[in-house]
mmCIF file of C-alpha atoms in Angstrom:
data_model
loop_
_atom_site.group_PDB
_atom_site.id
_atom_site.type_symbol
_atom_site.label_atom_id
_atom_site.label_comp_id
_atom_site.label_asym_id
_atom_site.label_seq_id
_atom_site.Cartn_x
_atom_site.Cartn_y
_atom_site.Cartn_z
ATOM 1 C CA MET D 867 103.576 -35.862 -91.666
ATOM 2 C CA PRO D 868 103.451 -36.247 -95.502
ATOM 3 C CA SER D 869 105.958 -34.050 -97.356
ATOM 4 C CA LYS D 870 103.992 -31.521 -99.601
ATOM 5 C CA PRO D 871 104.207 -32.247 -103.471
ATOM 6 C CA ARG D 872 106.896 -30.429 -104.956
ATOM 7 C CA ILE D 873 105.812 -28.469 -107.916
ATOM 8 C CA VAL D 874 108.354 -26.486 -110.435
ATOM 9 C CA VAL D 875 106.486 -23.892 -112.166
ATOM 10 C CA ALA D 876 107.330 -22.548 -115.366
ATOM 11 C CA LEU D 877 105.704 -19.138 -115.939
ATOM 12 C CA GLY D 878 105.570 -17.953 -119.106
ATOM 13 C CA GLY D 879 105.627 -14.775 -120.935
ATOM 14 C CA ASN D 880 101.869 -13.951 -120.238
ATOM 15 C CA ALA D 881 102.584 -14.360 -116.329
ATOM 16 C CA LEU D 882 104.773 -11.208 -116.887
ATOM 17 C CA GLY D 883 103.873 -8.642 -119.527
ATOM 18 C CA ASN D 884 105.922 -6.993 -122.254
ATOM 19 C CA THR D 885 106.653 -3.584 -120.610
ATOM 20 C CA LEU D 886 107.159 -2.585 -116.767
ATOM 21 C CA PRO D 887 103.564 -1.148 -116.433
ATOM 22 C CA GLU D 888 102.020 -4.368 -118.112
ATOM 23 C CA GLN D 889 104.450 -6.477 -115.713
ATOM 24 C CA MET D 890 103.605 -5.136 -112.775
ATOM 25 C CA GLN D 891 99.686 -5.693 -113.194
ATOM 26 C CA ALA D 892 100.237 -9.102 -114.625
ATOM 27 C CA VAL D 893 102.510 -10.180 -111.861
ATOM 28 C CA LYS D 894 99.413 -9.234 -109.462
ATOM 29 C CA THR D 895 97.723 -11.776 -111.190
ATOM 30 C CA THR D 896 100.342 -14.281 -111.133
ATOM 31 C CA ALA D 897 100.883 -13.763 -107.182
ATOM 32 C CA ARG D 898 97.158 -14.624 -106.696
ATOM 33 C CA ILE D 899 97.489 -17.840 -108.593
ATOM 34 C CA ILE D 900 100.756 -18.559 -107.124
ATOM 35 C CA VAL D 901 99.292 -17.883 -103.493
ATOM 36 C CA ASP D 902 96.354 -19.891 -104.278
ATOM 37 C CA LEU D 903 98.483 -23.069 -105.208
ATOM 38 C CA ALA D 904 100.498 -22.500 -102.052
ATOM 39 C CA ALA D 905 98.162 -22.443 -100.093
ATOM 40 C CA SER D 906 96.577 -25.014 -100.713
ATOM 41 C CA GLY D 907 99.622 -27.319 -99.408
ATOM 42 C CA LEU D 908 102.263 -27.374 -102.727
ATOM 43 C CA GLU D 909 105.848 -26.678 -102.750
ATOM 44 C CA LEU D 910 106.640 -24.193 -105.770
ATOM 45 C CA ILE D 911 109.882 -23.598 -107.193
ATOM 46 C CA LEU D 912 108.993 -20.546 -109.686
ATOM 47 C CA VAL D 913 110.778 -20.317 -112.544
ATOM 48 C CA HIS D 914 110.060 -17.318 -115.128
ATOM 49 C CA GLY D 915 110.759 -16.255 -118.474
ATOM 50 C CA ASN D 916 112.559 -13.556 -119.623
ATOM 51 C CA GLY D 917 112.008 -12.771 -123.202
ATOM 52 C CA PRO D 918 110.801 -8.962 -123.667
ATOM 53 C CA GLN D 919 112.707 -8.128 -120.592
ATOM 54 C CA VAL D 920 116.117 -9.420 -121.924
ATOM 55 C CA GLY D 921 115.496 -7.651 -125.628
ATOM 56 C CA ILE D 922 114.534 -3.863 -123.791
ATOM 57 C CA ILE D 923 117.079 -3.751 -121.704
ATOM 58 C CA ASN D 924 120.027 -5.192 -124.132
ATOM 59 C CA ASN D 925 118.159 -2.658 -126.264
ATOM 60 C CA ALA D 926 119.595 -0.205 -124.126
ATOM 61 C CA MET D 927 122.579 -0.900 -122.928
ATOM 62 C CA THR D 928 123.039 -1.385 -126.887
ATOM 63 C CA ASP D 929 121.852 2.258 -127.263
ATOM 64 C CA TYR D 930 124.075 3.781 -124.457
ATOM 65 C CA ALA D 931 127.333 2.368 -125.850
ATOM 66 C CA ASN D 932 126.456 4.164 -128.811
ATOM 67 C CA HIS D 933 125.924 6.875 -128.297
ATOM 68 C CA ILE D 934 128.917 7.438 -125.064
ATOM 69 C CA LYS D 935 131.853 5.391 -127.381
ATOM 70 C CA SER D 936 134.452 5.249 -124.274
ATOM 71 C CA THR D 937 131.806 2.415 -122.687
ATOM 72 C CA SER D 938 132.005 -0.763 -123.855
ATOM 73 C CA LEU D 939 128.863 -3.119 -124.682
ATOM 74 C CA THR D 940 127.281 -5.108 -121.730
ATOM 75 C CA PRO D 941 127.297 -8.359 -122.463
ATOM 76 C CA LEU D 942 124.351 -10.380 -123.286
ATOM 77 C CA SER D 943 124.917 -12.441 -119.624
ATOM 78 C CA VAL D 944 124.969 -9.554 -117.530
ATOM 79 C CA CYS D 945 121.415 -8.425 -119.396
ATOM 80 C CA VAL D 946 120.166 -11.246 -118.450
ATOM 81 C CA ALA D 947 121.476 -11.262 -115.330
ATOM 82 C CA MET D 948 119.535 -7.724 -115.003
ATOM 83 C CA SER D 949 116.545 -8.872 -116.670
ATOM 84 C CA GLN D 950 116.143 -11.565 -113.520
ATOM 85 C CA ALA D 951 116.834 -9.268 -110.373
ATOM 86 C CA TYR D 952 113.645 -6.780 -112.012
ATOM 87 C CA ILE D 953 111.292 -9.375 -112.629
ATOM 88 C CA GLY D 954 112.538 -11.026 -109.152
ATOM 89 C CA TYR D 955 111.753 -8.300 -107.859
ATOM 90 C CA ASP D 956 108.553 -7.517 -109.122
ATOM 91 C CA LEU D 957 107.432 -11.132 -108.536
ATOM 92 C CA GLN D 958 108.633 -11.917 -105.056
ATOM 93 C CA ASN D 959 107.148 -8.180 -103.508
ATOM 94 C CA SER D 960 103.374 -8.996 -105.211
ATOM 95 C CA ILE D 961 103.368 -12.857 -103.432
ATOM 96 C CA HIS D 962 104.605 -11.194 -100.470
ATOM 97 C CA GLU D 963 101.746 -8.876 -100.675
ATOM 98 C CA GLU D 964 98.980 -11.142 -101.986
ATOM 99 C CA PHE D 965 99.612 -13.480 -98.820
ATOM 100 C CA LEU D 966 99.238 -10.280 -96.285
ATOM 101 C CA THR D 967 96.721 -9.244 -97.967
ATOM 102 C CA ARG D 968 94.809 -13.079 -97.343
ATOM 103 C CA GLY D 969 95.707 -12.583 -93.713
ATOM 104 C CA ILE D 970 98.648 -15.572 -94.560
ATOM 105 C CA GLU D 971 101.967 -15.329 -93.323
ATOM 106 C CA PRO D 972 104.277 -14.947 -95.447
ATOM 107 C CA PRO D 973 106.761 -17.773 -96.070
ATOM 108 C CA PRO D 974 110.222 -16.831 -96.888
ATOM 109 C CA ILE D 975 110.120 -15.311 -100.762
ATOM 110 C CA ALA D 976 113.916 -14.620 -102.644
ATOM 111 C CA THR D 977 114.701 -14.483 -106.115
ATOM 112 C CA MET D 978 118.180 -16.250 -106.543
ATOM 113 C CA LEU D 979 120.348 -15.194 -109.686
ATOM 114 C CA THR D 980 120.611 -18.476 -111.019
ATOM 115 C CA GLN D 981 123.738 -19.230 -113.624
ATOM 116 C CA THR D 982 123.294 -22.009 -116.411
ATOM 117 C CA ARG D 983 126.142 -24.093 -117.441
ATOM 118 C CA VAL D 984 125.857 -24.652 -121.057
ATOM 119 C CA ASP D 985 128.375 -26.669 -123.270
ATOM 120 C CA ALA D 986 130.983 -24.903 -125.565
ATOM 121 C CA ASP D 987 130.702 -27.274 -128.317
ATOM 122 C CA ASP D 988 127.185 -27.349 -128.021
ATOM 123 C CA PRO D 989 126.179 -27.508 -131.948
ATOM 124 C CA ALA D 990 123.816 -24.087 -131.406
ATOM 125 C CA PHE D 991 126.473 -21.900 -131.231
ATOM 126 C CA GLN D 992 127.570 -22.896 -134.717
ATOM 127 C CA ALA D 993 124.027 -22.084 -136.058
ATOM 128 C CA PRO D 994 122.744 -19.071 -134.204
ATOM 129 C CA THR D 995 118.604 -19.104 -134.142
ATOM 130 C CA LYS D 996 117.176 -16.702 -131.402
ATOM 131 C CA PRO D 997 116.865 -12.677 -132.684
ATOM 132 C CA ILE D 998 117.404 -10.323 -129.936
ATOM 133 C CA GLY D 999 117.774 -6.541 -130.424
ATOM 134 C CA THR D 1000 116.442 -3.854 -132.708
ATOM 135 C CA PHE D 1001 115.808 -4.286 -136.005
ATOM 136 C CA MET D 1002 118.805 -2.426 -138.517
ATOM 137 C CA THR D 1003 119.086 -1.767 -142.158
ATOM 138 C CA GLN D 1004 121.406 -3.951 -144.280
ATOM 139 C CA GLU D 1005 124.355 -0.766 -144.186
ATOM 140 C CA GLU D 1006 123.850 -0.801 -139.933
ATOM 141 C CA ALA D 1007 123.954 -4.962 -139.628
ATOM 142 C CA ARG D 1008 126.929 -4.567 -141.841
ATOM 143 C CA GLU D 1009 128.595 -2.411 -139.591
ATOM 144 C CA ALA D 1010 127.411 -4.059 -136.419
ATOM 145 C CA ALA D 1011 128.905 -7.756 -138.225
ATOM 146 C CA GLY D 1012 131.840 -6.323 -138.853
ATOM 147 C CA GLU D 1013 133.128 -3.993 -135.580
ATOM 148 C CA ARG D 1014 131.226 -6.393 -132.889
ATOM 149 C CA GLY D 1015 131.802 -9.602 -134.555
ATOM 150 C CA TRP D 1016 127.437 -10.775 -134.597
ATOM 151 C CA VAL D 1017 125.884 -13.142 -136.453
ATOM 152 C CA VAL D 1018 123.103 -10.892 -137.733
ATOM 153 C CA HIS D 1019 120.150 -12.674 -140.114
ATOM 154 C CA GLU D 1020 117.476 -10.524 -142.143
ATOM 155 C CA ASP D 1021 114.022 -11.088 -140.364
ATOM 156 C CA ALA D 1022 111.079 -11.990 -142.602
ATOM 157 C CA GLY D 1023 111.278 -8.944 -144.369
ATOM 158 C CA ARG D 1024 111.182 -6.166 -141.495
ATOM 159 C CA GLY D 1025 114.980 -6.119 -141.279
ATOM 160 C CA PHE D 1026 118.283 -7.376 -139.880
ATOM 161 C CA ARG D 1027 118.278 -8.718 -136.437
ATOM 162 C CA ARG D 1028 121.227 -9.704 -134.481
ATOM 163 C CA VAL D 1029 120.907 -13.341 -133.710
ATOM 164 C CA VAL D 1030 122.413 -15.941 -130.772
ATOM 165 C CA ALA D 1031 122.644 -19.648 -129.853
ATOM 166 C CA SER D 1032 120.083 -21.009 -127.807
ATOM 167 C CA PRO D 1033 122.153 -24.622 -126.273
ATOM 168 C CA GLN D 1034 120.758 -26.635 -123.886
ATOM 169 C CA PRO D 1035 120.845 -26.566 -120.444
ATOM 170 C CA GLN D 1036 123.434 -28.814 -118.521
ATOM 171 C CA GLU D 1037 124.052 -27.954 -115.344
ATOM 172 C CA ILE D 1038 122.158 -25.111 -111.980
ATOM 173 C CA ILE D 1039 125.254 -24.124 -110.705
ATOM 174 C CA GLU D 1040 123.509 -22.802 -108.085
ATOM 175 C CA LEU D 1041 121.146 -26.200 -107.389
ATOM 176 C CA ASN D 1042 122.339 -27.128 -104.069
ATOM 177 C CA ALA D 1043 121.397 -23.355 -102.689
ATOM 178 C CA ILE D 1044 117.960 -23.444 -104.191
ATOM 179 C CA ARG D 1045 117.684 -27.058 -102.563
ATOM 180 C CA ALA D 1046 118.766 -25.545 -99.351
ATOM 181 C CA MET D 1047 116.505 -22.849 -99.537
ATOM 182 C CA VAL D 1048 113.793 -25.087 -100.636
ATOM 183 C CA GLU D 1049 114.169 -27.762 -97.899
ATOM 184 C CA ASP D 1050 114.075 -24.925 -95.933
ATOM 185 C CA GLY D 1051 110.931 -23.668 -96.678
ATOM 186 C CA SER D 1052 111.319 -21.062 -98.727
ATOM 187 C CA LEU D 1053 109.551 -20.034 -101.985
ATOM 188 C CA VAL D 1054 112.333 -19.628 -104.557
ATOM 189 C CA ILE D 1055 112.053 -17.690 -107.633
ATOM 190 C CA CYS D 1056 115.283 -18.805 -109.814
ATOM 191 C CA CYS D 1057 116.687 -19.327 -113.955
ATOM 192 C CA GLY D 1058 115.170 -16.621 -114.460
ATOM 193 C CA GLY D 1059 115.276 -17.156 -118.465
ATOM 194 C CA GLY D 1060 116.220 -20.148 -118.237
ATOM 195 C CA GLY D 1061 119.469 -18.765 -116.335
ATOM 196 C CA ILE D 1062 122.397 -16.654 -117.258
ATOM 197 C CA PRO D 1063 124.317 -18.739 -119.675
ATOM 198 C CA VAL D 1064 127.631 -19.998 -118.919
ATOM 199 C CA ILE D 1065 130.822 -22.066 -119.976
ATOM 200 C CA GLN D 1066 133.148 -23.679 -117.380
ATOM 201 C CA GLN D 1067 136.476 -23.028 -118.145
ATOM 202 C CA GLY D 1068 138.476 -24.303 -115.198
ATOM 203 C CA CYS D 1069 137.676 -22.958 -112.323
ATOM 204 C CA HIS D 1070 136.107 -20.293 -114.220
ATOM 205 C CA LEU D 1071 132.763 -19.168 -115.472
ATOM 206 C CA SER D 1072 132.420 -17.699 -118.277
ATOM 207 C CA GLY D 1073 128.959 -15.474 -119.789
ATOM 208 C CA ALA D 1074 128.145 -16.598 -123.218
ATOM 209 C CA VAL D 1075 126.346 -14.933 -125.851
ATOM 210 C CA ALA D 1076 123.325 -17.358 -125.678
ATOM 211 C CA VAL D 1077 119.784 -17.361 -124.540
ATOM 212 C CA LEU D 1078 118.657 -20.455 -122.605
ATOM 213 C CA ASP D 1079 114.779 -21.947 -123.091
ATOM 214 C CA LYS D 1080 113.275 -21.512 -119.847
ATOM 215 C CA ASP D 1081 111.176 -24.522 -120.615
ATOM 216 C CA LEU D 1082 114.553 -26.329 -120.821
ATOM 217 C CA ALA D 1083 115.844 -25.137 -118.090
ATOM 218 C CA ALA D 1084 112.719 -25.503 -115.498
ATOM 219 C CA SER D 1085 113.088 -29.833 -116.880
ATOM 220 C CA LEU D 1086 116.489 -29.657 -115.894
ATOM 221 C CA LEU D 1087 115.879 -28.071 -111.888
ATOM 222 C CA ALA D 1088 112.458 -29.943 -111.930
ATOM 223 C CA ASP D 1089 114.392 -33.459 -112.406
ATOM 224 C CA SER D 1090 117.917 -31.984 -110.524
ATOM 225 C CA LEU D 1091 115.418 -31.192 -107.645
ATOM 226 C CA ALA D 1092 113.215 -34.950 -107.741
ATOM 227 C CA ALA D 1093 110.277 -32.288 -108.218
ATOM 228 C CA ASP D 1094 106.667 -34.496 -108.749
ATOM 229 C CA ILE D 1095 105.631 -32.555 -110.947
ATOM 230 C CA LEU D 1096 106.102 -29.845 -113.711
ATOM 231 C CA LEU D 1097 103.478 -27.223 -114.282
ATOM 232 C CA ILE D 1098 104.698 -25.070 -117.485
ATOM 233 C CA LEU D 1099 102.021 -21.933 -117.604
ATOM 234 C CA THR D 1100 101.626 -20.892 -121.083
ATOM 235 C CA THR D 1101 98.758 -19.171 -123.696
ATOM 236 C CA VAL D 1102 97.587 -22.369 -124.451
ATOM 237 C CA GLU D 1103 94.847 -24.372 -122.257
ATOM 238 C CA LYS D 1104 96.423 -27.782 -123.905
ATOM 239 C CA ALA D 1105 98.382 -28.622 -126.655
ATOM 240 C CA SER D 1106 96.915 -29.418 -129.790
ATOM 241 C CA LEU D 1107 97.673 -31.214 -133.088
ATOM 242 C CA HIS D 1108 97.099 -29.028 -136.360
ATOM 243 C CA TYR D 1109 96.915 -25.774 -134.090
ATOM 244 C CA ARG D 1110 94.210 -23.289 -135.415
ATOM 245 C CA GLN D 1111 93.135 -25.321 -138.007
ATOM 246 C CA PRO D 1112 90.251 -26.554 -138.847
ATOM 247 C CA ASP D 1113 90.597 -29.581 -137.800
ATOM 248 C CA GLU D 1114 92.653 -28.886 -134.855
ATOM 249 C CA GLN D 1115 92.895 -31.606 -131.645
ATOM 250 C CA PHE D 1116 93.865 -30.720 -128.493
ATOM 251 C CA LEU D 1117 95.624 -32.938 -126.184
ATOM 252 C CA ASP D 1118 94.397 -33.956 -122.866
ATOM 253 C CA GLN D 1119 96.947 -36.862 -122.373
ATOM 254 C CA LEU D 1120 100.724 -38.051 -123.583
ATOM 255 C CA THR D 1121 102.819 -40.912 -123.327
ATOM 256 C CA VAL D 1122 106.065 -39.458 -123.743
ATOM 257 C CA SER D 1123 106.207 -42.016 -126.990
ATOM 258 C CA GLU D 1124 103.208 -40.677 -128.150
ATOM 259 C CA ALA D 1125 104.199 -37.166 -127.580
ATOM 260 C CA GLU D 1126 107.991 -37.385 -129.357
ATOM 261 C CA ILE D 1127 105.874 -39.066 -132.359
ATOM 262 C CA TYR D 1128 103.769 -36.093 -133.084
ATOM 263 C CA ALA D 1129 107.110 -33.562 -132.133
ATOM 264 C CA LYS D 1130 108.819 -35.698 -135.088
ATOM 265 C CA ALA D 1131 105.718 -35.677 -137.071
ATOM 266 C CA GLY D 1132 106.022 -31.325 -136.932
ATOM 267 C CA HIS D 1133 103.099 -30.973 -135.227
ATOM 268 C CA PHE D 1134 104.689 -28.602 -132.384
ATOM 269 C CA ALA D 1135 106.292 -25.378 -133.253
ATOM 270 C CA PRO D 1136 109.765 -24.891 -133.111
ATOM 271 C CA GLY D 1137 110.826 -21.640 -130.293
ATOM 272 C CA SER D 1138 106.620 -22.346 -129.045
ATOM 273 C CA MET D 1139 104.985 -25.797 -127.907
ATOM 274 C CA LEU D 1140 108.264 -27.880 -129.013
ATOM 275 C CA PRO D 1141 110.454 -27.280 -126.138
ATOM 276 C CA LYS D 1142 107.551 -27.340 -123.901
ATOM 277 C CA ILE D 1143 107.211 -30.757 -125.247
ATOM 278 C CA GLN D 1144 110.422 -31.584 -125.354
ATOM 279 C CA ALA D 1145 110.628 -30.217 -121.528
ATOM 280 C CA ALA D 1146 108.053 -32.499 -120.138
ATOM 281 C CA CYS D 1147 109.034 -35.531 -122.055
ATOM 282 C CA SER D 1148 112.798 -34.881 -120.654
ATOM 283 C CA PHE D 1149 111.104 -34.450 -117.268
ATOM 284 C CA VAL D 1150 109.245 -37.690 -116.933
ATOM 285 C CA ARG D 1151 111.079 -40.087 -119.078
ATOM 286 C CA ASN D 1152 112.230 -42.981 -116.991
ATOM 287 C CA HIS D 1153 110.424 -42.468 -113.923
ATOM 288 C CA PRO D 1154 106.749 -43.690 -113.988
ATOM 289 C CA GLU D 1155 105.801 -41.254 -110.910
ATOM 290 C CA ARG D 1156 106.211 -37.975 -112.384
ATOM 291 C CA ARG D 1157 103.653 -35.773 -114.183
ATOM 292 C CA ALA D 1158 104.421 -32.697 -116.690
ATOM 293 C CA ILE D 1159 101.667 -30.342 -117.552
ATOM 294 C CA ILE D 1160 100.829 -27.656 -120.018
ATOM 295 C CA THR D 1161 98.138 -25.384 -119.365
ATOM 296 C CA LEU D 1162 96.590 -21.788 -118.929
ATOM 297 C CA LEU D 1163 97.976 -19.340 -116.183
ATOM 298 C CA ASP D 1164 94.620 -19.120 -115.027
ATOM 299 C CA LYS D 1165 93.977 -22.752 -115.016
ATOM 300 C CA ALA D 1166 96.702 -23.716 -113.185
ATOM 301 C CA ALA D 1167 94.673 -24.974 -110.493
ATOM 302 C CA ASP D 1168 92.084 -26.448 -112.341
ATOM 303 C CA ALA D 1169 95.064 -28.450 -114.510
ATOM 304 C CA LEU D 1170 96.448 -30.128 -110.681
ATOM 305 C CA ALA D 1171 92.838 -30.976 -109.929
ATOM 306 C CA GLY D 1172 92.722 -33.073 -113.517
ATOM 307 C CA ARG D 1173 90.310 -31.388 -115.079
ATOM 308 C CA THR D 1174 91.687 -29.336 -117.727
ATOM 309 C CA GLY D 1175 95.475 -29.248 -119.221
ATOM 310 C CA THR D 1176 97.596 -31.380 -121.127
ATOM 311 C CA LEU D 1177 98.917 -34.199 -119.304
ATOM 312 C CA ILE D 1178 102.393 -35.831 -119.850
ATOM 313 C CA LYS D 1179 103.393 -39.216 -118.686
ATOM 314 C CA GLU D 1180 105.745 -42.239 -118.645
ATOM 315 C CA GLY D 1181 104.132 -44.726 -120.733
#
């Protein structure tokens, strides 16, 4: 029998919500869509973002350290690990329940706490740009920079925030475990928030002060698992040129070279559509049999059937 098409699905923030109650509701909708895809005969591996969640955890841990002076500040890498666990907990339970509700025997469903190796000399560490945590006054920011060594930037007139690096994912540490679970028939949830960022120091993996892009990590995972399709689910049905302008032009299909020309011209916003385009191009480049698709969460099945979304392939 032919093997099932292998698809790495990168779930955006709309799949998870911004608060715990929102997340519990959002994952029910996400679970229905994931089970639709699984029931149609696809082999799925799920990657998800963690932007609001890791920020909430980081804020809570920082407040605790501020009030209990004997407590050291929780490393950002540990906050990422916490976010992976509680998002995975909600996702795997909702997907399991959705299978049972339909009278379908669920496959094994598991969340893998995943570490992603980054390079210590990645230029991103020299120019941190990703804001995280609460807003601070200028005086609070000055104290945080002096006492904790934080890099702090003013944020669009709203106050000051800590900023951290977003280096390029280089290696999925738990790749072999993920592959073994997938090949054994499990539906695996992994690389949450792009993975726990770590730096190799001899035999030791040291947590990095960074947050990773989940789409770039999903691309690396999909490439490493020789997936057929990278499906990036976000808040728009298609990528576009002149986004939200009167002359907006939706893109049905792109080659890697076309996508890179548009990216160089500044059509895709950094921190938004640009990393999705970069992730898609990285996955399909030099692999004419692969496909990457960008679309809305609730249009996933239609996009896989070629009825919507932006398809990216090698020229």
